[in-house]
Coordinates of C-alpha atoms in Angstrom, one line a residue:
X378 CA -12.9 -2.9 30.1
X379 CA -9.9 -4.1 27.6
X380 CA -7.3 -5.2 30.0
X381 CA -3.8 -4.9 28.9
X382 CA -0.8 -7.2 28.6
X383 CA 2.7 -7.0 29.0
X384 CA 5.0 -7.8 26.0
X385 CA 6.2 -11.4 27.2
X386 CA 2.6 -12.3 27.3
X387 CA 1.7 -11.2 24.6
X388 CA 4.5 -12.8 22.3
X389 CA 3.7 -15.9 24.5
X390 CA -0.4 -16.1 23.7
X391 CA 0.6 -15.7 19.8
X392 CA 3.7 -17.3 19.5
X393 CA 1.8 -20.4 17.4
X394 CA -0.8 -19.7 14.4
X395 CA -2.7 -23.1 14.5
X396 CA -6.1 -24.1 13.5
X397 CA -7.0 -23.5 16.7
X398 CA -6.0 -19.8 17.0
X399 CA -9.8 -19.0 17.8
X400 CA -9.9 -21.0 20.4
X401 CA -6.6 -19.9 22.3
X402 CA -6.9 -16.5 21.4
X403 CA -6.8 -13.8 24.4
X404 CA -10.1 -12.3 25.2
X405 CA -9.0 -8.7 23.7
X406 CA -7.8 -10.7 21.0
X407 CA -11.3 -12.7 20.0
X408 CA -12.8 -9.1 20.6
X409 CA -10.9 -7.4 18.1
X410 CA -11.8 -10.3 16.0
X411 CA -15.2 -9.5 16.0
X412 CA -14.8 -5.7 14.8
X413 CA -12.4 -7.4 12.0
X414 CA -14.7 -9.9 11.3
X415 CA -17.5 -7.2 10.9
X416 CA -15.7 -4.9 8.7
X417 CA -14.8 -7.8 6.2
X418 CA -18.2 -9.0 5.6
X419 CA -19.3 -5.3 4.5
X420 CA -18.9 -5.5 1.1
X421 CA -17.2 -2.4 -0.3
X422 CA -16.6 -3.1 -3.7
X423 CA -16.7 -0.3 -6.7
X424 CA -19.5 -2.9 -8.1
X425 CA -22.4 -2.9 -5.3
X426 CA -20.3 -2.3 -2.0
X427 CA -20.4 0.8 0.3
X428 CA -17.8 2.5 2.3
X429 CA -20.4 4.5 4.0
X430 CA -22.2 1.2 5.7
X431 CA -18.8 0.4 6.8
X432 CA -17.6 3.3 8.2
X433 CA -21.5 4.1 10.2
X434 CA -20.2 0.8 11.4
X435 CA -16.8 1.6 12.6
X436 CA -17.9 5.0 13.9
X437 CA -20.5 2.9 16.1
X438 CA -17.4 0.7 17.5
X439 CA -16.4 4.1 18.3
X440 CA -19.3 5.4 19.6
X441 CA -19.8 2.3 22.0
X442 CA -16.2 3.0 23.4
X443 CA -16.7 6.3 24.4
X444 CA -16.2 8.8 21.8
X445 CA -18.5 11.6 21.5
X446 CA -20.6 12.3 18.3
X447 CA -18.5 15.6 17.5
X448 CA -15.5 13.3 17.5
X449 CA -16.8 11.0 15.0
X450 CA -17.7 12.6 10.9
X451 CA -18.8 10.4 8.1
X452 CA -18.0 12.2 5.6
X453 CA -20.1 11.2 2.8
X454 CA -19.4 13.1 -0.8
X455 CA -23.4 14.5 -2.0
X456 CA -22.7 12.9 -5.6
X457 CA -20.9 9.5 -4.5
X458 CA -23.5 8.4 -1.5
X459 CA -21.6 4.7 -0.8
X460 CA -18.2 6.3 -1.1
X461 CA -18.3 8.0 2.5
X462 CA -15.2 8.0 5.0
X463 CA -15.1 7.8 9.1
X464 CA -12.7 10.3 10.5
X465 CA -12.4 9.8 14.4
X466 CA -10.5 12.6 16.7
X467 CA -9.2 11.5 20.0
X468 CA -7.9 15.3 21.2
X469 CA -4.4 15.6 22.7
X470 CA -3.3 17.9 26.0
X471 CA -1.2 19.9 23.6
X472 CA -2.9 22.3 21.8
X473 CA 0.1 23.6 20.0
X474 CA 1.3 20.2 18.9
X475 CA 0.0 18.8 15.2
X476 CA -1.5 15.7 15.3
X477 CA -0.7 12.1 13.7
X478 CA -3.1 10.3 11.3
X479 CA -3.6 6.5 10.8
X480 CA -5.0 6.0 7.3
X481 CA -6.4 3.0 6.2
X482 CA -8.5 2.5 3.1
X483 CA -12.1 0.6 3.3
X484 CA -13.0 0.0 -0.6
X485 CA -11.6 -3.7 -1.7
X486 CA -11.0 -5.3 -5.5
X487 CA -13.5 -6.9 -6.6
X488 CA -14.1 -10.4 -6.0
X489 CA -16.0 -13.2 -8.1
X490 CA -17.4 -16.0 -5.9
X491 CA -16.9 -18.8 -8.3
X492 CA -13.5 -18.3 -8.4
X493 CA -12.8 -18.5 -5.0
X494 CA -12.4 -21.5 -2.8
X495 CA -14.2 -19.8 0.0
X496 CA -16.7 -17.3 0.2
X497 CA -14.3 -13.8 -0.6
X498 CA -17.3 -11.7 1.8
X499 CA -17.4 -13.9 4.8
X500 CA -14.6 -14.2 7.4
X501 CA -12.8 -17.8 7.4
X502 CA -10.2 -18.9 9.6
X503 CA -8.5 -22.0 8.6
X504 CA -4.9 -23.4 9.1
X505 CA -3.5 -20.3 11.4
X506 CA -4.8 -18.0 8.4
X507 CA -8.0 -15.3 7.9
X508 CA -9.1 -15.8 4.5
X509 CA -11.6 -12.8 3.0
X510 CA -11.4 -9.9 0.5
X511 CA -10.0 -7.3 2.2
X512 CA -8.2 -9.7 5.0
X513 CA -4.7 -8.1 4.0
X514 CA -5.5 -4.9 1.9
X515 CA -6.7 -2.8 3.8
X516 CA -9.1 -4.1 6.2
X517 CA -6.5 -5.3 8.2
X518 CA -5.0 -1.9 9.1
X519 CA -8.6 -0.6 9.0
X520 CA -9.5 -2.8 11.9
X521 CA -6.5 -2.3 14.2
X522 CA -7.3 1.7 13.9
X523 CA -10.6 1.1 15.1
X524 CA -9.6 -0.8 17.8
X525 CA -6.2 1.1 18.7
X526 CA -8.4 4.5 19.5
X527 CA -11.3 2.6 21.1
X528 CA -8.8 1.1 23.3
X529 CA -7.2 4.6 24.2
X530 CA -10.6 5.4 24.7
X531 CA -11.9 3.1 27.2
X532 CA -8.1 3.5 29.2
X533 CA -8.4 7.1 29.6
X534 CA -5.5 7.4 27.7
X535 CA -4.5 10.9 27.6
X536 CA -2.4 11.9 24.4
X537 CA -0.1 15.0 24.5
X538 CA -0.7 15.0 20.0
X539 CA -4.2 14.9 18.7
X540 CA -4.4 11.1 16.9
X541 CA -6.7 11.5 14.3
X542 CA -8.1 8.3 11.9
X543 CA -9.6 8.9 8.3
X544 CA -11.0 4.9 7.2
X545 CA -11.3 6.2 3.1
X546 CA -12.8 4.8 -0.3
X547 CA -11.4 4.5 -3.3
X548 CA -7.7 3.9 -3.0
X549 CA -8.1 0.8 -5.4
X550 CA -10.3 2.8 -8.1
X551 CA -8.9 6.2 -8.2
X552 CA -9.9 7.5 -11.5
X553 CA -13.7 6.3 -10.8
X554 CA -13.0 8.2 -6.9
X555 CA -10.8 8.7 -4.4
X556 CA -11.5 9.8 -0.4
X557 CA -7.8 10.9 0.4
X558 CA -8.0 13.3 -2.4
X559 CA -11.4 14.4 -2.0
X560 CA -10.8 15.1 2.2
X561 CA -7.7 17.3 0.6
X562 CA -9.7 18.9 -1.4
X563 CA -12.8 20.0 1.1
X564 CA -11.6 18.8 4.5
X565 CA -8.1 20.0 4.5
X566 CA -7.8 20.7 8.3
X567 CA -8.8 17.5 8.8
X568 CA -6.1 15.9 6.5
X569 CA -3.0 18.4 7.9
X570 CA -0.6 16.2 10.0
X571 CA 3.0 16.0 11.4
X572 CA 2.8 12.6 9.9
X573 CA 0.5 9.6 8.6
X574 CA 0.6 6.3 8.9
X575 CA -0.6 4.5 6.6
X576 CA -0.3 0.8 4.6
X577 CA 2.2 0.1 2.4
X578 CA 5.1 -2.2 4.7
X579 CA 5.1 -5.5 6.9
X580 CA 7.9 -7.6 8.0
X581 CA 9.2 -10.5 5.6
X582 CA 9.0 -14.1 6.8
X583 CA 11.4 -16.9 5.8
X584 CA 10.0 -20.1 4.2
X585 CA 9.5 -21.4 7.3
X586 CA 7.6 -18.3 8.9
X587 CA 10.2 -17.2 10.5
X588 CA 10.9 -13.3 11.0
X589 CA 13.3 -12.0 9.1
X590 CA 13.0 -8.1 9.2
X591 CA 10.4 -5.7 9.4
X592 CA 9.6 -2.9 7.3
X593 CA 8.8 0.9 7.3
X594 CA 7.8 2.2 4.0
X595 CA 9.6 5.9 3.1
X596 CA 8.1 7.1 -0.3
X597 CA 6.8 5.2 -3.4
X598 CA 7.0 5.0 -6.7
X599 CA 4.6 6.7 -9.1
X600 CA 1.9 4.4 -11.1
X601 CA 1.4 5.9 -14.4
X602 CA 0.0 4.5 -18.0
X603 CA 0.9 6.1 -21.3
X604 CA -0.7 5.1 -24.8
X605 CA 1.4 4.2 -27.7
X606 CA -0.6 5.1 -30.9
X607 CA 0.0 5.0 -34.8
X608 CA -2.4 5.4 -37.7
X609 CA -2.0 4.8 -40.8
X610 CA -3.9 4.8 -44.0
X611 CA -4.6 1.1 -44.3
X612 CA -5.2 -0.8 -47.4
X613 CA -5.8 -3.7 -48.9
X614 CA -4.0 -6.7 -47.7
X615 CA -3.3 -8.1 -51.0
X616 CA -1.3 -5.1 -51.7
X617 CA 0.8 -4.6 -48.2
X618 CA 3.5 -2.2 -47.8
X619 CA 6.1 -1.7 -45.1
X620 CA 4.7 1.4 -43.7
X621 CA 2.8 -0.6 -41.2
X622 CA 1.3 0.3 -38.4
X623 CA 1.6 -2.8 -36.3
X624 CA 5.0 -2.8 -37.2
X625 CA 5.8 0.8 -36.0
X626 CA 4.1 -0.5 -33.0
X627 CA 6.2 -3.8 -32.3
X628 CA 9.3 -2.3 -33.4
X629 CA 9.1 0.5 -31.0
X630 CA 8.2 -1.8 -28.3
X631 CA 11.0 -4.3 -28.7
X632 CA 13.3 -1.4 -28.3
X633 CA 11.6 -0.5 -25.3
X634 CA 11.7 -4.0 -23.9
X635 CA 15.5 -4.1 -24.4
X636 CA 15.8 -0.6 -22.3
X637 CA 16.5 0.2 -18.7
X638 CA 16.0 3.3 -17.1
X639 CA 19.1 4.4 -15.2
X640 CA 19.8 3.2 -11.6
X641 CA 18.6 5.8 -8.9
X642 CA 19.1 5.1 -5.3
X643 CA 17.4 7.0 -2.7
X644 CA 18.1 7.0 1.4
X645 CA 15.2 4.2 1.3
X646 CA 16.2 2.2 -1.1
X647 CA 20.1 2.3 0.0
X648 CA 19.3 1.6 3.5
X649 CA 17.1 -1.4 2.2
X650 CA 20.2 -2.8 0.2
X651 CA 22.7 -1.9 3.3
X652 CA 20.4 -4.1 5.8
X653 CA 19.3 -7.1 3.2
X654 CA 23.0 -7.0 2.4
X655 CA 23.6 -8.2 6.1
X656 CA 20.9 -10.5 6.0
X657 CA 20.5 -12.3 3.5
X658 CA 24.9 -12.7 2.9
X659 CA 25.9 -14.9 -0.1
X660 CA 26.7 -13.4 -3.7
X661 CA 23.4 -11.4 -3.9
X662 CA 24.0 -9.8 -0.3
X663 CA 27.8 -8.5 -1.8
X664 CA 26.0 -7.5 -4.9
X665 CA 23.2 -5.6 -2.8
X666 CA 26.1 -4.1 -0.7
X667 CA 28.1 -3.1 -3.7
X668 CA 25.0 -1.5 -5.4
X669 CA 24.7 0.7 -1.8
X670 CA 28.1 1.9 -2.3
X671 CA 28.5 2.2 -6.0
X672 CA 25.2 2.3 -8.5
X673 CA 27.2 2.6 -11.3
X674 CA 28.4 -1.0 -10.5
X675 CA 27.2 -2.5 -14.0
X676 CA 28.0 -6.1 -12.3
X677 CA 26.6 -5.8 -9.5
X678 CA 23.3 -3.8 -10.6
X679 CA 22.7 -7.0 -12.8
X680 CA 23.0 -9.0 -10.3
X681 CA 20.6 -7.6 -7.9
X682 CA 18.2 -6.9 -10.8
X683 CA 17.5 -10.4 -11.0
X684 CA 15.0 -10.0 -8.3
X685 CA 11.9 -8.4 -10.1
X686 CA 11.1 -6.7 -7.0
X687 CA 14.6 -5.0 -6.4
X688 CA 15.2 -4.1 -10.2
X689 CA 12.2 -1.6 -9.7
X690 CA 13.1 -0.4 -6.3
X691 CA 16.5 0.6 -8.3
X692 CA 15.1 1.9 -11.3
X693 CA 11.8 3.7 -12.8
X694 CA 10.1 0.6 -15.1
X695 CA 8.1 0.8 -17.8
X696 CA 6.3 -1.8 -19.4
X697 CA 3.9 -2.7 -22.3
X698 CA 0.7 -4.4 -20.7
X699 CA -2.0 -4.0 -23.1
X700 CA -2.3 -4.3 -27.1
X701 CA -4.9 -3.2 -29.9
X702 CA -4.4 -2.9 -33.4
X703 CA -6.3 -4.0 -37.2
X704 CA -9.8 -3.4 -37.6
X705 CA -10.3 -6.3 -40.4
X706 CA -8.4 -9.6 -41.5
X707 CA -7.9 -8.8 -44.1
X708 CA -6.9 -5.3 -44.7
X709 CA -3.7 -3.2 -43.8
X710 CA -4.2 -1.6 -40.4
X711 CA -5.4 1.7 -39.5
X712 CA -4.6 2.4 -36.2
X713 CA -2.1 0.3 -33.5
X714 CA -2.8 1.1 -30.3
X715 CA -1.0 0.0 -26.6
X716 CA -0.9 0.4 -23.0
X717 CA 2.5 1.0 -21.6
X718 CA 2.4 1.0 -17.5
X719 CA 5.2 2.8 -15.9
X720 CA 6.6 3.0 -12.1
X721 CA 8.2 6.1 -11.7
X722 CA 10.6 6.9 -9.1
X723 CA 9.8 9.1 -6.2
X724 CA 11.0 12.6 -8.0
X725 CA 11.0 12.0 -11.2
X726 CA 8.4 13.8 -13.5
X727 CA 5.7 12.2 -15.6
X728 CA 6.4 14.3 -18.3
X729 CA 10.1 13.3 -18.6
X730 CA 9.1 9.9 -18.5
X731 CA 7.3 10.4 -21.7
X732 CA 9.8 12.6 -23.1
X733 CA 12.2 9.3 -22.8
X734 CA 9.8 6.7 -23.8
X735 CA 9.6 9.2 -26.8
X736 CA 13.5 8.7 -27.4
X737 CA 13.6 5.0 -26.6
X738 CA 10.9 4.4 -29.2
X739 CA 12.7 6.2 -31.9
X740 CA 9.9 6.5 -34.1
X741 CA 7.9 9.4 -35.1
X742 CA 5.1 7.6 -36.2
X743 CA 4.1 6.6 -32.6
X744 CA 2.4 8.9 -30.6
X745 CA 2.6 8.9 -27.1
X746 CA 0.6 10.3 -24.8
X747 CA -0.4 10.8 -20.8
X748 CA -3.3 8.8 -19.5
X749 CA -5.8 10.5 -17.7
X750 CA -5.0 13.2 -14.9
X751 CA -1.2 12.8 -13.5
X752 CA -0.2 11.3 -10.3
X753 CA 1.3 13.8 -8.1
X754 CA 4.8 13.4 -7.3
X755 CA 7.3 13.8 -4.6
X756 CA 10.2 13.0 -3.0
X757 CA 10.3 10.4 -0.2
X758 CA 9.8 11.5 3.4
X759 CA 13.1 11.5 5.8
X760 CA 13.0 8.7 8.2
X761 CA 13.9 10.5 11.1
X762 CA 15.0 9.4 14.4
X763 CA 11.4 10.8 15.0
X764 CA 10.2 8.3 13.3
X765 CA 12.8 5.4 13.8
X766 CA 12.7 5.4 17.6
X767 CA 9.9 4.4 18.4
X768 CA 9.4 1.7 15.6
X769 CA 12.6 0.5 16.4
X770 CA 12.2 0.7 20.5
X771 CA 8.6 -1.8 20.4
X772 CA 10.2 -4.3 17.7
X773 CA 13.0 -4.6 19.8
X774 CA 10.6 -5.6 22.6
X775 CA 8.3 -7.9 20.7
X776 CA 10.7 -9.4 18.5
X777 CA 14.4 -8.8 19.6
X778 CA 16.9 -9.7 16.8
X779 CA 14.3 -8.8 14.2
X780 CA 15.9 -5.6 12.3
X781 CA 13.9 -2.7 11.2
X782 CA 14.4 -1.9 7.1
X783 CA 13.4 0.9 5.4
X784 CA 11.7 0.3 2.0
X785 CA 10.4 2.1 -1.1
X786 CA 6.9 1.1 -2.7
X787 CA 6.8 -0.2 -5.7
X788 CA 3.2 0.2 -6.4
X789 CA 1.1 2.7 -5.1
X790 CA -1.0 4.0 -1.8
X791 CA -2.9 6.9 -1.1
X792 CA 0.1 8.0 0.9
X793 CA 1.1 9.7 -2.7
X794 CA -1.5 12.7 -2.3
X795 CA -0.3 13.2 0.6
X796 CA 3.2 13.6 0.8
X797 CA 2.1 16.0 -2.8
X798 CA 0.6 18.5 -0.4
X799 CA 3.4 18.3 2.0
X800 CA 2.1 16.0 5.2
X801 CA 4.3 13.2 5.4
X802 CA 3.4 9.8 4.9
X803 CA 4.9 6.0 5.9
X804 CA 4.0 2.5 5.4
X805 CA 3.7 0.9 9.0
X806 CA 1.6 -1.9 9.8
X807 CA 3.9 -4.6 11.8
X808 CA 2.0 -7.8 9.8
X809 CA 4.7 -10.1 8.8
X810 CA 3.9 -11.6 5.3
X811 CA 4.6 -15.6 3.7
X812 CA 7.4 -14.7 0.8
X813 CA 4.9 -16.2 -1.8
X814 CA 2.1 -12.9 -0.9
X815 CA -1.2 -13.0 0.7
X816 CA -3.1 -13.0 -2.6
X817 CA -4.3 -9.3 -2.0
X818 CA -5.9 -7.7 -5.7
X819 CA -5.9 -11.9 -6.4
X820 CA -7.3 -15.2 -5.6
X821 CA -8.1 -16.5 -1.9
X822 CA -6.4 -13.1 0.1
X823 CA -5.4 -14.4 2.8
X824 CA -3.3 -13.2 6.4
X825 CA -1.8 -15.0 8.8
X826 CA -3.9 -14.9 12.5
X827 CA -0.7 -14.9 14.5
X828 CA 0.6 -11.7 11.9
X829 CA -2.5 -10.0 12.3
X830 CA -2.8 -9.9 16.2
X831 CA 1.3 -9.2 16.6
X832 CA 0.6 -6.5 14.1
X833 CA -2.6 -5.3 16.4
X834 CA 0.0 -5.1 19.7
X835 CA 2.9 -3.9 17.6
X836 CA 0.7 -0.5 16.6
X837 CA -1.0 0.1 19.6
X838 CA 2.4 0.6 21.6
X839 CA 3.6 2.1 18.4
X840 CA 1.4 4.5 18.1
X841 CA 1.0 5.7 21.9
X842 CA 5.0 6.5 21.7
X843 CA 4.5 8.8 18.7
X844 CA 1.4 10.3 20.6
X845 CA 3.4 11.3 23.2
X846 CA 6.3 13.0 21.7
X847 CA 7.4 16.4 21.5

C-alpha cells in the first residue's frame, strides 16, 4: 500500500536534488520512478514509436492498482494502430456533478541518438536531473496522472466529481494526427468536463534554483503558418528587370519585420504583468506595472518588449521562418515562395490575421494564403476562485512565500480544441523549471528530480481538492 506523507515531510525528503536523489528518495517516490521510468523508455515517436504500447502499459499500472477493465479504454483509431490513447475513470459519489480531466500527451519529437550526449530513449539520472525524450514534455505530467489515480485507487479514495484521465497521441504532429481532436470527434462524452488540466505552466526558478513563482496557464495563443507567394514570368538573367519576384518577396517581408501588431492584454496576461511587476522590481518591474495599467504606454510597452517572451504574451507575432525562390542561376525567377509563422492571440481570427499581413505587405503581387486546416480559436478560460483556491491553498503549504501567476501560452497545447468546444482548459503541472529551459523539442531534455517529485505531491493534493468540490 502507498503510504502517505504530510507536507513538512515531504518538502523535507526533497528539499535537495543531488546526484544521489535515487538513493534518498522516499519509497513512494523510487515507485513512481519506476512507472516514469517505464513510460520514457516506450518510444512514441511519429517515426517508429507507439502511443498504444504505452498506454496498454499505463492502463496495466492501472489495472494492478485496482481499477476495473470497464474503467480503463484504449482507444485505438482503426486507421492509425500505434496512435491509441488510455482513458481511465475513477467514478465520483455525485452523479449530478461533471467531472475533471487530467490530460497529458504520450507522443514525443523526435530524437536522433548521435546527437545526443545520452541515450534520448533510456532514463538517466545525473546531477539532481532526469535526462530522456519526453522527461519534461509530456511524460512528466503523463506519469504523475498515472500515479495520482492509482494512488486514489489503492486509498479508497472516494471522489464526490468523476476524475477522468485521457494519456493522448499526437499533440506534437497534429496535421499527420491528433488524439484530443479525434476523442472530440467520436468519444465526446468522454472528453465533456467542468474543466481539464492539462500541460502548459510550472513555476520559474532563479539562477540559483530558487522558487520564484508558480504558474497556472489561462488560454494560449494560436500557432498558425501562412505562405507568402509571387510568380512571375521569369527570363533571362542577362536581361533582368525590376519586376522581380524575389524582390516582391523581400520587400514585403522587410516591411513585415519592421511591424508590430497592436498591444492586447487579457486578465492572464495583466495579472502576469501585475505579479512579475512585484517580483522582479527594478525599471522592467515599473515598466511591466505601467503596461497593466496603461497598454497604450508606447514607453513602457518597449520596454517590456525587450523580453522575447513578454513581447508575444502582449501582442499577436508573426514571423518569416522559411524561404524558397529561383529555379536556375541563371535566369530571372518564377516563383518566390515563404513561410510566415504567426502566434495569434487568444480571440483573434485567423482570417484577420491574414487580412493584415495582406496590408502590412502592401503588395499585390504577393499572395497570401492559409496553411492547412485552421486552428480553432477562443478566448481564455476565467480563472475563477474555483480554480484559484485550491492551487493557491497547496502552494501555500508546500512552498509558503511562493506566489501563484497566471500566464498565457505562447505556443500551443492540445488545451486549444478544447476550450473551442467549450470545456475549459488550464496549464497546471507544479514542476519548477531552470530559466535557461529543459531542452524539451531540443537537445538533452532534461527535468530536475527534486521538480518532478514536488510537482508529483503538488498535483496529487491539487487535484483531490478540486475532486471534492461543489
Amino acid at each position: 500500500m502507498i503510504r502517505t506523507f504530510s507536507a513538512a515531510a515531504l518538502l523535507a525528503a526533497a528539499a535537495v536534488a543531488s546526484p544521489a536523489a535515487a538513493q534518498t528518495a522516499r519509497p513512494d517516490q523510487l515507485a513512481f520512478r519506476d512507472l516514469y521510468k517505464e513510460l520514457i523508455e516506450i518510444n512514441t515517436t511519429l517515426s517508429v514509436g507507439s502511443c498504444t504500447a504505452a498506454s496498454q502499459a499505463m492502463a496495466a499500472r492501472l489495472k494492478a492498482a485496482g481499477f476495473a477493465d470497464a474503467e480503463l479504454q484504449v482507444i485505438v483509431p482503426p486507421q492509425r494502430p500505434k496512435d491509441g490513447a488510455l482513458v481511465a475513470t475513477l467514478r465520483g459519489t455525485d452523479a449530478k456533478a461533471k467531472p475533471i480531466l487530467l490530460l497529458a500527451h504520450i507522443d514525443v519529437v523526435e530524437a536522433n541518438r548521435a546527437d545526443w550526449e545520452r541515450d534520448p530513449f533510456k532514463l538517466v539520472e545525473e546531477d539532481g536531473f532526469f535526462y530522456a525524450r519526453g522527461a519534461s514534455d509530456d511524460k512528466a505530467q503523463a506519469a504523475v496522472w498515472v500515479d495520482t489515480l492509482a494512488r486514489y485507487k489503492t486509498e479508497g479514495f472516494k471522489p464526490k466529481r468523476t476524475i477522468r484521465m485521457a494519456l493522448t497521441c499526437g499533440e506534437e504532429t497534429p496535421d499527420t494526427f491528433n488524439g484530443v481532436q479525434y476523442l472530440i470527434a467520436n468519444n465526446r462524452d468522454l472528453m465533456d468536463a467542468e474543466f481539464v488540466l492539462n500541460e502548459g505552466a510550472g513555476g520559474r526558478l532563479d539562477e540559483k534554483g530558487t522558487r520564484v513563482s508558480l504558474g497556472i496557464q489561462a488560454g494560449e495563443k494560436v500557432y498558425q503558418d501562412y505562405t507568402l507567394e509571387v510568380t512571375n514570368k521569369g527570363g533571362h538573367s542577362s536581361a533582368p528587370v525590376k519586376d522581380n519576384a524575389i524582390y516582391h518577396l523581400s520587400q514585403g517581408l522587410s516591411r513585415l519585420g519592421e511591424y508590430d501588431f497592436p498591444i492586447k492584454l487579457n486578465d492572464a496576461v495583466k495579472a502576469n504583468f501585475e505579479q512579475m511587476a512585484k517580483i522582479e522590481g527594478g525599471p522592467n518591474g515599473a515598466a511591466m506595472a505601467e503596461v497593466a495599467k496603461d497598454p497604450g504606454n508606447a514607453e513602457a510597452v518597449a520596454i517590456v518588449a525587450r523580453d522575447p517572451g513578454r513581447n508575444s504574451m502582449m501582442r499577436t507575432t508573426c514571423v518569416a521562418t522559411m524561404v524558397n525562390a529561383g529555379h536556375a542561376p541563371n535566369a530571372l525567377p518564377q516563383r518566390a515562395k515563404a513561410n510566415v509563422n504567426c502566434r495569434i492571440l487568444p480571440g483573434e481570427s485567423v482570417e484577420s490575421v491574414r487580412q493584415t499581413l495582406v496590408k502590412v505587405l502592401a503588395d499585390d503581387a504577393i499572395k497570401v494564403t492559409t496553411v492547412g486546416e485552421p486552428s480553432p480559436v477562443s478566448p481564455p478560460p476565467t480563472l475563477s476562485k474555483q480554480i484559484m483556491g485550491p492551487v493557491e491553498k497547496v502552494a501555500a503549504k508546500l512552498w509558503p512565500g511562493v506566489p501563484v501567476v497566471p500566464v498565457m501560452a505562447t505556443g500551443a497545447t492540445d488545451g486549444r480544441f478544447l476550450n473551442a468546444v467549450g470545456v475549459p482548459t488550464y496549464g497546471l503541472s507544479g514542476m519548477f523549471g531552470e530559466i535557461g529551459g529543459n531542452g524539451a523539442h531540443g537537445l538533452n531534455e532534461k527535468i530536475r528530480v527534486r521538480s518532478l517529485y514536488e510537482g508529483r505531491d503538488f498535483l496529487y493534493e491539487v487535484v483531490k481538492l478540486y475532486a471534492n468540490q461543489k
